[in-house]
Amino acid sequence: MKAKILSGIFKLCNQFLKLKNAKRRKILVYTDSRGFNVVSKLGKTPFDSYIRTLAWNFNVEYYICPEKYTTIIDFLECVKNKDIRQYDIVLLHCGVVDFSPRPLSNIEKLLESKRGSAAFEKLRTENRSYYNQPYDVVYSGEKTVTLYSKEYLSNEVIPELKQIKNLVWINSNHFVKGWEGNFTKGRPANIEKLVNEYDSLLMQNLANVIDLKIWGEKEIMENTIDNIHFTKKGFGQVYKLLHGKLEGITGKL
């Protein structure tokens, strides 16, 4: 409840900022849970996120973790209903949900949560044989698999992403071996390998990438709470990288 109230307040603040910044560059932001500060004393909130800094300086429309499992596929469904030509920058911060290995039962739960979506029905159908050949790495007593195959990423997802003008994608930092931060359940042993392999395919095909893989182990432990979600310092570091990329794309902002 507190998180919803804070998100509502942030939305109201952003409406004011959109008026203030009406003549500035328009940015569409779509993120998974990494757009939230998930360990704020006030509860899960966007106030400490890099999105707050973007909203202060630019004309920002945002979607922060709109789905329980927020994926690149959700993003593509979202922008199909928008005239994205109106935005100077389309910022995407998704992929870790798509590319992380999951127990087979969790894949089914994820797909069930998307019931009724034509895009996810297509995904399920075209990856059925892929799900029948999971990785040998076991997590929570089950073999693991990702949401879709690398072939599906290359043949179906990347071509759609490449059609989006001025798309900027934020990738995933590395996972520090033997360190989980405050995530006590542990993660699948193959998460670093698979997320990196999928990320590499996107990095080879997208023109504008905010590359968090430049962070070393010390920086990852300072900038994240659990190898995935950011600390306050981490949000600041992401914004620095992001602002530099925006300047390179659109000129001095």
PDB file of C-alpha atoms in Angstrom:
ATOM      1  CA  MET A   1       0.000   0.000   0.000  1.00  0.00           C
ATOM      2  CA  LYS A   2       2.778   2.433   0.951  1.00  0.00           C
ATOM      3  CA  ALA A   3       4.576   1.702  -2.329  1.00  0.00           C
ATOM      4  CA  LYS A   4       1.403   2.477  -4.302  1.00  0.00           C
ATOM      5  CA  ILE A   5       0.917   5.764  -2.453  1.00  0.00           C
ATOM      6  CA  LEU A   6       4.519   6.802  -3.088  1.00  0.00           C
ATOM      7  CA  SER A   7       4.267   5.839  -6.748  1.00  0.00           C
ATOM      8  CA  GLY A   8       1.099   7.933  -6.975  1.00  0.00           C
ATOM      9  CA  ILE A   9       2.855  10.922  -5.427  1.00  0.00           C
ATOM     10  CA  PHE A  10       5.753  10.466  -7.837  1.00  0.00           C
ATOM     11  CA  LYS A  11       3.303  10.402 -10.746  1.00  0.00           C
ATOM     12  CA  LEU A  12       1.759  13.681  -9.591  1.00  0.00           C
ATOM     13  CA  CYS A  13       5.213  15.242  -9.220  1.00  0.00           C
ATOM     14  CA  ASN A  14       6.099  14.101 -12.705  1.00  0.00           C
ATOM     15  CA  GLN A  15       2.972  15.751 -14.140  1.00  0.00           C
ATOM     16  CA  PHE A  16       4.221  19.049 -12.729  1.00  0.00           C
ATOM     17  CA  LEU A  17       7.714  18.405 -14.087  1.00  0.00           C
ATOM     18  CA  LYS A  18       6.319  17.574 -17.533  1.00  0.00           C
ATOM     19  CA  LEU A  19       4.721  21.010 -17.602  1.00  0.00           C
ATOM     20  CA  LYS A  20       7.948  22.635 -16.413  1.00  0.00           C
ATOM     21  CA  ASN A  21       9.958  20.717 -19.033  1.00  0.00           C
ATOM     22  CA  ALA A  22       7.380  20.837 -21.837  1.00  0.00           C
ATOM     23  CA  LYS A  23       9.875  22.315 -24.304  1.00  0.00           C
ATOM     24  CA  ARG A  24      12.709  19.956 -23.388  1.00  0.00           C
ATOM     25  CA  ARG A  25      13.621  16.622 -24.957  1.00  0.00           C
ATOM     26  CA  LYS A  26      10.896  13.981 -24.663  1.00  0.00           C
ATOM     27  CA  ILE A  27      11.971  10.653 -23.213  1.00  0.00           C
ATOM     28  CA  LEU A  28       9.953   7.447 -22.862  1.00  0.00           C
ATOM     29  CA  VAL A  29      11.320   5.212 -20.077  1.00  0.00           C
ATOM     30  CA  TYR A  30      10.307   1.570 -19.643  1.00  0.00           C
ATOM     31  CA  THR A  31      11.994  -0.414 -16.872  1.00  0.00           C
ATOM     32  CA  ASP A  32      11.676  -3.591 -14.859  1.00  0.00           C
ATOM     33  CA  SER A  33      12.016  -3.461 -11.057  1.00  0.00           C
ATOM     34  CA  ARG A  34      15.493  -1.954 -11.401  1.00  0.00           C
ATOM     35  CA  GLY A  35      13.780   1.405 -11.871  1.00  0.00           C
ATOM     36  CA  PHE A  36      12.736   1.289  -8.201  1.00  0.00           C
ATOM     37  CA  ASN A  37      14.744   1.763  -5.040  1.00  0.00           C
ATOM     38  CA  VAL A  38      13.592  -1.503  -3.471  1.00  0.00           C
ATOM     39  CA  VAL A  39      15.219  -0.936  -0.060  1.00  0.00           C
ATOM     40  CA  SER A  40      14.074   2.592   0.726  1.00  0.00           C
ATOM     41  CA  LYS A  41      12.986   3.221   4.317  1.00  0.00           C
ATOM     42  CA  LEU A  42       9.724   4.432   2.789  1.00  0.00           C
ATOM     43  CA  GLY A  43       9.240   1.178   0.892  1.00  0.00           C
ATOM     44  CA  LYS A  44       9.682   0.457  -2.795  1.00  0.00           C
ATOM     45  CA  THR A  45       9.865   3.877  -4.414  1.00  0.00           C
ATOM     46  CA  PRO A  46      11.019   5.592  -7.621  1.00  0.00           C
ATOM     47  CA  PHE A  47      12.135   8.718  -5.761  1.00  0.00           C
ATOM     48  CA  ASP A  48      15.801   7.687  -5.484  1.00  0.00           C
ATOM     49  CA  SER A  49      15.902   6.221  -8.989  1.00  0.00           C
ATOM     50  CA  TYR A  50      17.755   7.642 -11.975  1.00  0.00           C
ATOM     51  CA  ILE A  51      14.246   8.229 -13.344  1.00  0.00           C
ATOM     52  CA  ARG A  52      13.739  11.018 -10.815  1.00  0.00           C
ATOM     53  CA  THR A  53      16.828  12.797 -12.155  1.00  0.00           C
ATOM     54  CA  LEU A  54      15.672  12.284 -15.728  1.00  0.00           C
ATOM     55  CA  ALA A  55      12.232  13.647 -14.857  1.00  0.00           C
ATOM     56  CA  TRP A  56      13.766  16.732 -13.260  1.00  0.00           C
ATOM     57  CA  ASN A  57      15.785  17.544 -16.381  1.00  0.00           C
ATOM     58  CA  PHE A  58      13.662  16.252 -19.270  1.00  0.00           C
ATOM     59  CA  ASN A  59      10.083  15.732 -20.399  1.00  0.00           C
ATOM     60  CA  VAL A  60       9.646  12.148 -19.206  1.00  0.00           C
ATOM     61  CA  GLU A  61       6.893   9.580 -19.599  1.00  0.00           C
ATOM     62  CA  TYR A  62       7.710   6.433 -17.630  1.00  0.00           C
ATOM     63  CA  TYR A  63       6.615   2.882 -16.905  1.00  0.00           C
ATOM     64  CA  ILE A  64       8.346   1.340 -13.883  1.00  0.00           C
ATOM     65  CA  CYS A  65       7.772  -2.396 -13.536  1.00  0.00           C
ATOM     66  CA  PRO A  66       4.182  -2.306 -14.831  1.00  0.00           C
ATOM     67  CA  GLU A  67       3.996  -6.131 -14.790  1.00  0.00           C
ATOM     68  CA  LYS A  68       4.824  -8.651 -12.081  1.00  0.00           C
ATOM     69  CA  TYR A  69       7.331 -10.061 -14.568  1.00  0.00           C
ATOM     70  CA  THR A  70       8.357  -7.071 -16.703  1.00  0.00           C
ATOM     71  CA  THR A  71      10.112  -8.172 -19.884  1.00  0.00           C
ATOM     72  CA  ILE A  72      11.281  -6.866 -23.237  1.00  0.00           C
ATOM     73  CA  ILE A  73       8.195  -8.513 -24.734  1.00  0.00           C
ATOM     74  CA  ASP A  74       5.961  -6.388 -22.479  1.00  0.00           C
ATOM     75  CA  PHE A  75       7.821  -3.303 -23.666  1.00  0.00           C
ATOM     76  CA  LEU A  76       7.288  -4.202 -27.323  1.00  0.00           C
ATOM     77  CA  GLU A  77       3.563  -4.700 -26.672  1.00  0.00           C
ATOM     78  CA  CYS A  78       3.415  -1.329 -24.918  1.00  0.00           C
ATOM     79  CA  VAL A  79       5.057   0.679 -27.705  1.00  0.00           C
ATOM     80  CA  LYS A  80       2.895  -0.928 -30.390  1.00  0.00           C
ATOM     81  CA  ASN A  81       0.053   1.196 -29.023  1.00  0.00           C
ATOM     82  CA  LYS A  82       2.096   4.416 -29.047  1.00  0.00           C
ATOM     83  CA  ASP A  83       3.351   6.856 -31.616  1.00  0.00           C
ATOM     84  CA  ILE A  84       6.957   6.584 -30.495  1.00  0.00           C
ATOM     85  CA  ARG A  85       8.051   9.094 -33.133  1.00  0.00           C
ATOM     86  CA  GLN A  86       7.038  11.771 -30.634  1.00  0.00           C
ATOM     87  CA  TYR A  87       9.928  10.821 -28.325  1.00  0.00           C
ATOM     88  CA  ASP A  88      13.505  11.966 -28.779  1.00  0.00           C
ATOM     89  CA  ILE A  89      14.746   8.988 -26.763  1.00  0.00           C
ATOM     90  CA  VAL A  90      13.153   5.625 -25.944  1.00  0.00           C
ATOM     91  CA  LEU A  91      14.944   4.199 -22.906  1.00  0.00           C
ATOM     92  CA  LEU A  92      14.581   0.473 -22.221  1.00  0.00           C
ATOM     93  CA  HIS A  93      15.853  -1.114 -19.019  1.00  0.00           C
ATOM     94  CA  CYS A  94      14.656  -4.707 -19.299  1.00  0.00           C
ATOM     95  CA  GLY A  95      16.192  -8.089 -20.043  1.00  0.00           C
ATOM     96  CA  VAL A  96      17.248  -9.625 -16.761  1.00  0.00           C
ATOM     97  CA  VAL A  97      13.792 -11.234 -16.401  1.00  0.00           C
ATOM     98  CA  ASP A  98      13.977 -12.515 -19.976  1.00  0.00           C
ATOM     99  CA  PHE A  99      17.528 -13.832 -19.780  1.00  0.00           C
ATOM    100  CA  SER A 100      17.827 -15.246 -16.260  1.00  0.00           C
ATOM    101  CA  PRO A 101      17.512 -19.039 -15.885  1.00  0.00           C
ATOM    102  CA  ARG A 102      14.388 -20.135 -14.011  1.00  0.00           C
ATOM    103  CA  PRO A 103      12.951 -23.419 -12.740  1.00  0.00           C
ATOM    104  CA  LEU A 104      10.581 -24.888 -15.288  1.00  0.00           C
ATOM    105  CA  SER A 105       7.595 -24.359 -12.982  1.00  0.00           C
ATOM    106  CA  ASN A 106       8.449 -20.653 -12.704  1.00  0.00           C
ATOM    107  CA  ILE A 107       8.496 -20.306 -16.488  1.00  0.00           C
ATOM    108  CA  GLU A 108       4.978 -21.731 -16.521  1.00  0.00           C
ATOM    109  CA  LYS A 109       3.898 -19.305 -13.789  1.00  0.00           C
ATOM    110  CA  LEU A 110       5.367 -16.383 -15.734  1.00  0.00           C
ATOM    111  CA  LEU A 111       3.598 -17.419 -18.936  1.00  0.00           C
ATOM    112  CA  GLU A 112       0.316 -17.927 -17.089  1.00  0.00           C
ATOM    113  CA  SER A 113       0.546 -14.342 -15.821  1.00  0.00           C
ATOM    114  CA  LYS A 114       0.614 -13.229 -19.478  1.00  0.00           C
ATOM    115  CA  ARG A 115      -2.451 -15.245 -20.485  1.00  0.00           C
ATOM    116  CA  GLY A 116      -4.393 -13.410 -23.209  1.00  0.00           C
ATOM    117  CA  SER A 117      -1.348 -11.720 -24.720  1.00  0.00           C
ATOM    118  CA  ALA A 118      -0.860 -12.666 -28.372  1.00  0.00           C
ATOM    119  CA  ALA A 119       2.860 -11.919 -28.129  1.00  0.00           C
ATOM    120  CA  PHE A 120       3.323 -14.322 -25.224  1.00  0.00           C
ATOM    121  CA  GLU A 121       1.167 -16.998 -26.822  1.00  0.00           C
ATOM    122  CA  LYS A 122       3.457 -16.822 -29.843  1.00  0.00           C
ATOM    123  CA  LEU A 123       6.489 -16.946 -27.546  1.00  0.00           C
ATOM    124  CA  ARG A 124       5.143 -20.008 -25.728  1.00  0.00           C
ATOM    125  CA  THR A 125       4.357 -21.840 -28.968  1.00  0.00           C
ATOM    126  CA  GLU A 126       7.663 -21.130 -30.676  1.00  0.00           C
ATOM    127  CA  ASN A 127       9.733 -22.048 -27.599  1.00  0.00           C
ATOM    128  CA  ARG A 128       7.909 -25.256 -26.678  1.00  0.00           C
ATOM    129  CA  SER A 129      10.715 -27.520 -27.914  1.00  0.00           C
ATOM    130  CA  TYR A 130      13.251 -25.236 -26.207  1.00  0.00           C
ATOM    131  CA  TYR A 131      11.496 -25.738 -22.848  1.00  0.00           C
ATOM    132  CA  ASN A 132      11.740 -29.498 -23.383  1.00  0.00           C
ATOM    133  CA  GLN A 133      15.539 -29.264 -23.334  1.00  0.00           C
ATOM    134  CA  PRO A 134      16.357 -27.379 -20.113  1.00  0.00           C
ATOM    135  CA  TYR A 135      19.834 -26.750 -18.765  1.00  0.00           C
ATOM    136  CA  ASP A 136      21.257 -29.333 -16.375  1.00  0.00           C
ATOM    137  CA  VAL A 137      21.830 -26.662 -13.722  1.00  0.00           C
ATOM    138  CA  VAL A 138      19.289 -27.247 -10.945  1.00  0.00           C
ATOM    139  CA  TYR A 139      17.682 -24.494  -8.862  1.00  0.00           C
ATOM    140  CA  SER A 140      14.972 -25.060  -6.232  1.00  0.00           C
ATOM    141  CA  GLY A 141      15.007 -28.740  -7.126  1.00  0.00           C
ATOM    142  CA  GLU A 142      14.300 -28.223 -10.837  1.00  0.00           C
ATOM    143  CA  LYS A 143      16.292 -27.880 -14.027  1.00  0.00           C
ATOM    144  CA  THR A 144      16.443 -24.350 -15.380  1.00  0.00           C
ATOM    145  CA  VAL A 145      15.599 -22.611 -18.633  1.00  0.00           C
ATOM    146  CA  THR A 146      15.205 -19.022 -19.841  1.00  0.00           C
ATOM    147  CA  LEU A 147      11.993 -17.424 -21.045  1.00  0.00           C
ATOM    148  CA  TYR A 148      12.996 -17.853 -24.672  1.00  0.00           C
ATOM    149  CA  SER A 149      15.900 -19.173 -26.707  1.00  0.00           C
ATOM    150  CA  LYS A 150      18.766 -17.163 -28.146  1.00  0.00           C
ATOM    151  CA  GLU A 151      17.388 -17.970 -31.594  1.00  0.00           C
ATOM    152  CA  TYR A 152      14.061 -16.399 -30.638  1.00  0.00           C
ATOM    153  CA  LEU A 153      15.882 -13.322 -29.370  1.00  0.00           C
ATOM    154  CA  SER A 154      17.823 -13.018 -32.646  1.00  0.00           C
ATOM    155  CA  ASN A 155      14.994 -13.812 -35.033  1.00  0.00           C
ATOM    156  CA  GLU A 156      11.943 -12.294 -33.351  1.00  0.00           C
ATOM    157  CA  VAL A 157      12.887  -9.802 -30.630  1.00  0.00           C
ATOM    158  CA  ILE A 158      15.951  -7.990 -31.958  1.00  0.00           C
ATOM    159  CA  PRO A 159      14.403  -7.104 -35.352  1.00  0.00           C
ATOM    160  CA  GLU A 160      11.536  -5.350 -33.551  1.00  0.00           C
ATOM    161  CA  LEU A 161      13.912  -3.464 -31.264  1.00  0.00           C
ATOM    162  CA  LYS A 162      16.031  -2.316 -34.204  1.00  0.00           C
ATOM    163  CA  GLN A 163      13.007  -0.609 -35.736  1.00  0.00           C
ATOM    164  CA  ILE A 164      12.761   1.818 -32.809  1.00  0.00           C
ATOM    165  CA  LYS A 165      14.498   5.092 -33.569  1.00  0.00           C
ATOM    166  CA  ASN A 166      16.776   6.418 -30.814  1.00  0.00           C
ATOM    167  CA  LEU A 167      16.344   3.334 -28.625  1.00  0.00           C
ATOM    168  CA  VAL A 168      18.758   3.285 -25.685  1.00  0.00           C
ATOM    169  CA  TRP A 169      19.070   0.008 -23.803  1.00  0.00           C
ATOM    170  CA  ILE A 170      20.625  -0.484 -20.343  1.00  0.00           C
ATOM    171  CA  ASN A 171      22.194  -3.926 -19.984  1.00  0.00           C
ATOM    172  CA  SER A 172      22.878  -5.959 -16.837  1.00  0.00           C
ATOM    173  CA  ASN A 173      26.060  -5.692 -14.801  1.00  0.00           C
ATOM    174  CA  HIS A 174      28.019  -8.863 -14.036  1.00  0.00           C
ATOM    175  CA  PHE A 175      27.127 -11.078 -11.068  1.00  0.00           C
ATOM    176  CA  VAL A 176      29.807 -11.247  -8.389  1.00  0.00           C
ATOM    177  CA  LYS A 177      30.575 -14.887  -7.709  1.00  0.00           C
ATOM    178  CA  GLY A 178      29.936 -15.859  -4.081  1.00  0.00           C
ATOM    179  CA  TRP A 179      28.164 -12.592  -3.242  1.00  0.00           C
ATOM    180  CA  GLU A 180      24.373 -12.253  -3.227  1.00  0.00           C
ATOM    181  CA  GLY A 181      24.013  -9.102  -1.133  1.00  0.00           C
ATOM    182  CA  ASN A 182      20.667  -9.128   0.640  1.00  0.00           C
ATOM    183  CA  PHE A 183      19.187 -11.821  -1.612  1.00  0.00           C
ATOM    184  CA  THR A 184      19.261 -14.773   0.763  1.00  0.00           C
ATOM    185  CA  LYS A 185      17.769 -17.420  -1.545  1.00  0.00           C
ATOM    186  CA  GLY A 186      20.780 -17.522  -3.824  1.00  0.00           C
ATOM    187  CA  ARG A 187      20.603 -17.578  -7.606  1.00  0.00           C
ATOM    188  CA  PRO A 188      21.045 -20.289 -10.252  1.00  0.00           C
ATOM    189  CA  ALA A 189      24.691 -21.148 -10.856  1.00  0.00           C
ATOM    190  CA  ASN A 190      24.332 -20.396 -14.585  1.00  0.00           C
ATOM    191  CA  ILE A 191      22.847 -16.901 -14.251  1.00  0.00           C
ATOM    192  CA  GLU A 192      26.071 -15.005 -15.022  1.00  0.00           C
ATOM    193  CA  LYS A 193      26.797 -17.109 -18.103  1.00  0.00           C
ATOM    194  CA  LEU A 194      23.323 -16.923 -19.605  1.00  0.00           C
ATOM    195  CA  VAL A 195      22.599 -13.251 -18.911  1.00  0.00           C
ATOM    196  CA  ASN A 196      25.968 -12.349 -20.447  1.00  0.00           C
ATOM    197  CA  GLU A 197      25.353 -14.480 -23.540  1.00  0.00           C
ATOM    198  CA  TYR A 198      21.939 -12.935 -24.180  1.00  0.00           C
ATOM    199  CA  ASP A 199      23.192  -9.438 -23.383  1.00  0.00           C
ATOM    200  CA  SER A 200      26.031  -9.910 -25.871  1.00  0.00           C
ATOM    201  CA  LEU A 201      23.566 -10.601 -28.669  1.00  0.00           C
ATOM    202  CA  LEU A 202      21.729  -7.361 -27.955  1.00  0.00           C
ATOM    203  CA  MET A 203      24.948  -5.387 -27.606  1.00  0.00           C
ATOM    204  CA  GLN A 204      26.047  -6.601 -31.041  1.00  0.00           C
ATOM    205  CA  ASN A 205      22.796  -5.467 -32.628  1.00  0.00           C
ATOM    206  CA  LEU A 206      21.738  -2.254 -30.877  1.00  0.00           C
ATOM    207  CA  ALA A 207      23.393   1.068 -31.617  1.00  0.00           C
ATOM    208  CA  ASN A 208      22.978   2.677 -28.195  1.00  0.00           C
ATOM    209  CA  VAL A 209      23.808   0.668 -25.071  1.00  0.00           C
ATOM    210  CA  ILE A 210      24.445   1.812 -21.506  1.00  0.00           C
ATOM    211  CA  ASP A 211      27.059  -0.771 -20.599  1.00  0.00           C
ATOM    212  CA  LEU A 212      27.055  -1.662 -16.894  1.00  0.00           C
ATOM    213  CA  LYS A 213      29.448  -4.527 -17.575  1.00  0.00           C
ATOM    214  CA  ILE A 214      32.268  -2.012 -17.205  1.00  0.00           C
ATOM    215  CA  TRP A 215      31.756  -2.229 -13.427  1.00  0.00           C
ATOM    216  CA  GLY A 216      34.246  -4.392 -11.556  1.00  0.00           C
ATOM    217  CA  GLU A 217      33.353  -6.540  -8.542  1.00  0.00           C
ATOM    218  CA  LYS A 218      33.943  -3.780  -6.006  1.00  0.00           C
ATOM    219  CA  GLU A 219      31.751  -1.374  -7.973  1.00  0.00           C
ATOM    220  CA  ILE A 220      28.975  -3.959  -8.327  1.00  0.00           C
ATOM    221  CA  MET A 221      28.914  -4.523  -4.572  1.00  0.00           C
ATOM    222  CA  GLU A 222      28.796  -0.744  -4.011  1.00  0.00           C
ATOM    223  CA  ASN A 223      26.278   0.003  -6.748  1.00  0.00           C
ATOM    224  CA  THR A 224      23.831  -2.875  -6.191  1.00  0.00           C
ATOM    225  CA  ILE A 225      22.200  -4.523  -3.212  1.00  0.00           C
ATOM    226  CA  ASP A 226      22.027  -7.993  -4.773  1.00  0.00           C
ATOM    227  CA  ASN A 227      23.823  -7.970  -8.159  1.00  0.00           C
ATOM    228  CA  ILE A 228      20.619  -6.624  -9.774  1.00  0.00           C
ATOM    229  CA  HIS A 229      18.849  -3.775  -7.927  1.00  0.00           C
ATOM    230  CA  PHE A 230      20.702  -0.522  -7.327  1.00  0.00           C
ATOM    231  CA  THR A 231      21.860   1.347  -4.276  1.00  0.00           C
ATOM    232  CA  LYS A 232      21.551   5.129  -4.176  1.00  0.00           C
ATOM    233  CA  LYS A 233      25.127   5.364  -5.402  1.00  0.00           C
ATOM    234  CA  GLY A 234      24.343   2.906  -8.174  1.00  0.00           C
ATOM    235  CA  PHE A 235      21.430   4.998  -9.417  1.00  0.00           C
ATOM    236  CA  GLY A 236      23.790   7.967  -9.583  1.00  0.00           C
ATOM    237  CA  GLN A 237      26.342   5.988 -11.583  1.00  0.00           C
ATOM    238  CA  VAL A 238      23.678   4.785 -14.018  1.00  0.00           C
ATOM    239  CA  TYR A 239      22.508   8.351 -14.561  1.00  0.00           C
ATOM    240  CA  LYS A 240      26.034   9.562 -15.299  1.00  0.00           C
ATOM    241  CA  LEU A 241      26.444   6.920 -17.983  1.00  0.00           C
ATOM    242  CA  LEU A 242      22.980   7.621 -19.325  1.00  0.00           C
ATOM    243  CA  HIS A 243      23.396  11.371 -19.562  1.00  0.00           C
ATOM    244  CA  GLY A 244      26.645  10.953 -21.463  1.00  0.00           C
ATOM    245  CA  LYS A 245      24.905   8.698 -23.986  1.00  0.00           C
ATOM    246  CA  LEU A 246      21.977  11.100 -24.382  1.00  0.00           C
ATOM    247  CA  GLU A 247      24.345  13.960 -25.157  1.00  0.00           C
ATOM    248  CA  GLY A 248      26.044  11.840 -27.791  1.00  0.00           C
ATOM    249  CA  ILE A 249      22.727  11.017 -29.489  1.00  0.00           C
ATOM    250  CA  THR A 250      20.882  14.327 -29.449  1.00  0.00           C
ATOM    251  CA  GLY A 251      23.571  16.950 -28.875  1.00  0.00           C
ATOM    252  CA  LYS A 252      24.012  18.905 -25.659  1.00  0.00           C
ATOM    253  CA  LEU A 253      20.855  18.571 -23.592  1.00  0.00           C
TER     254      LEU A 253
END
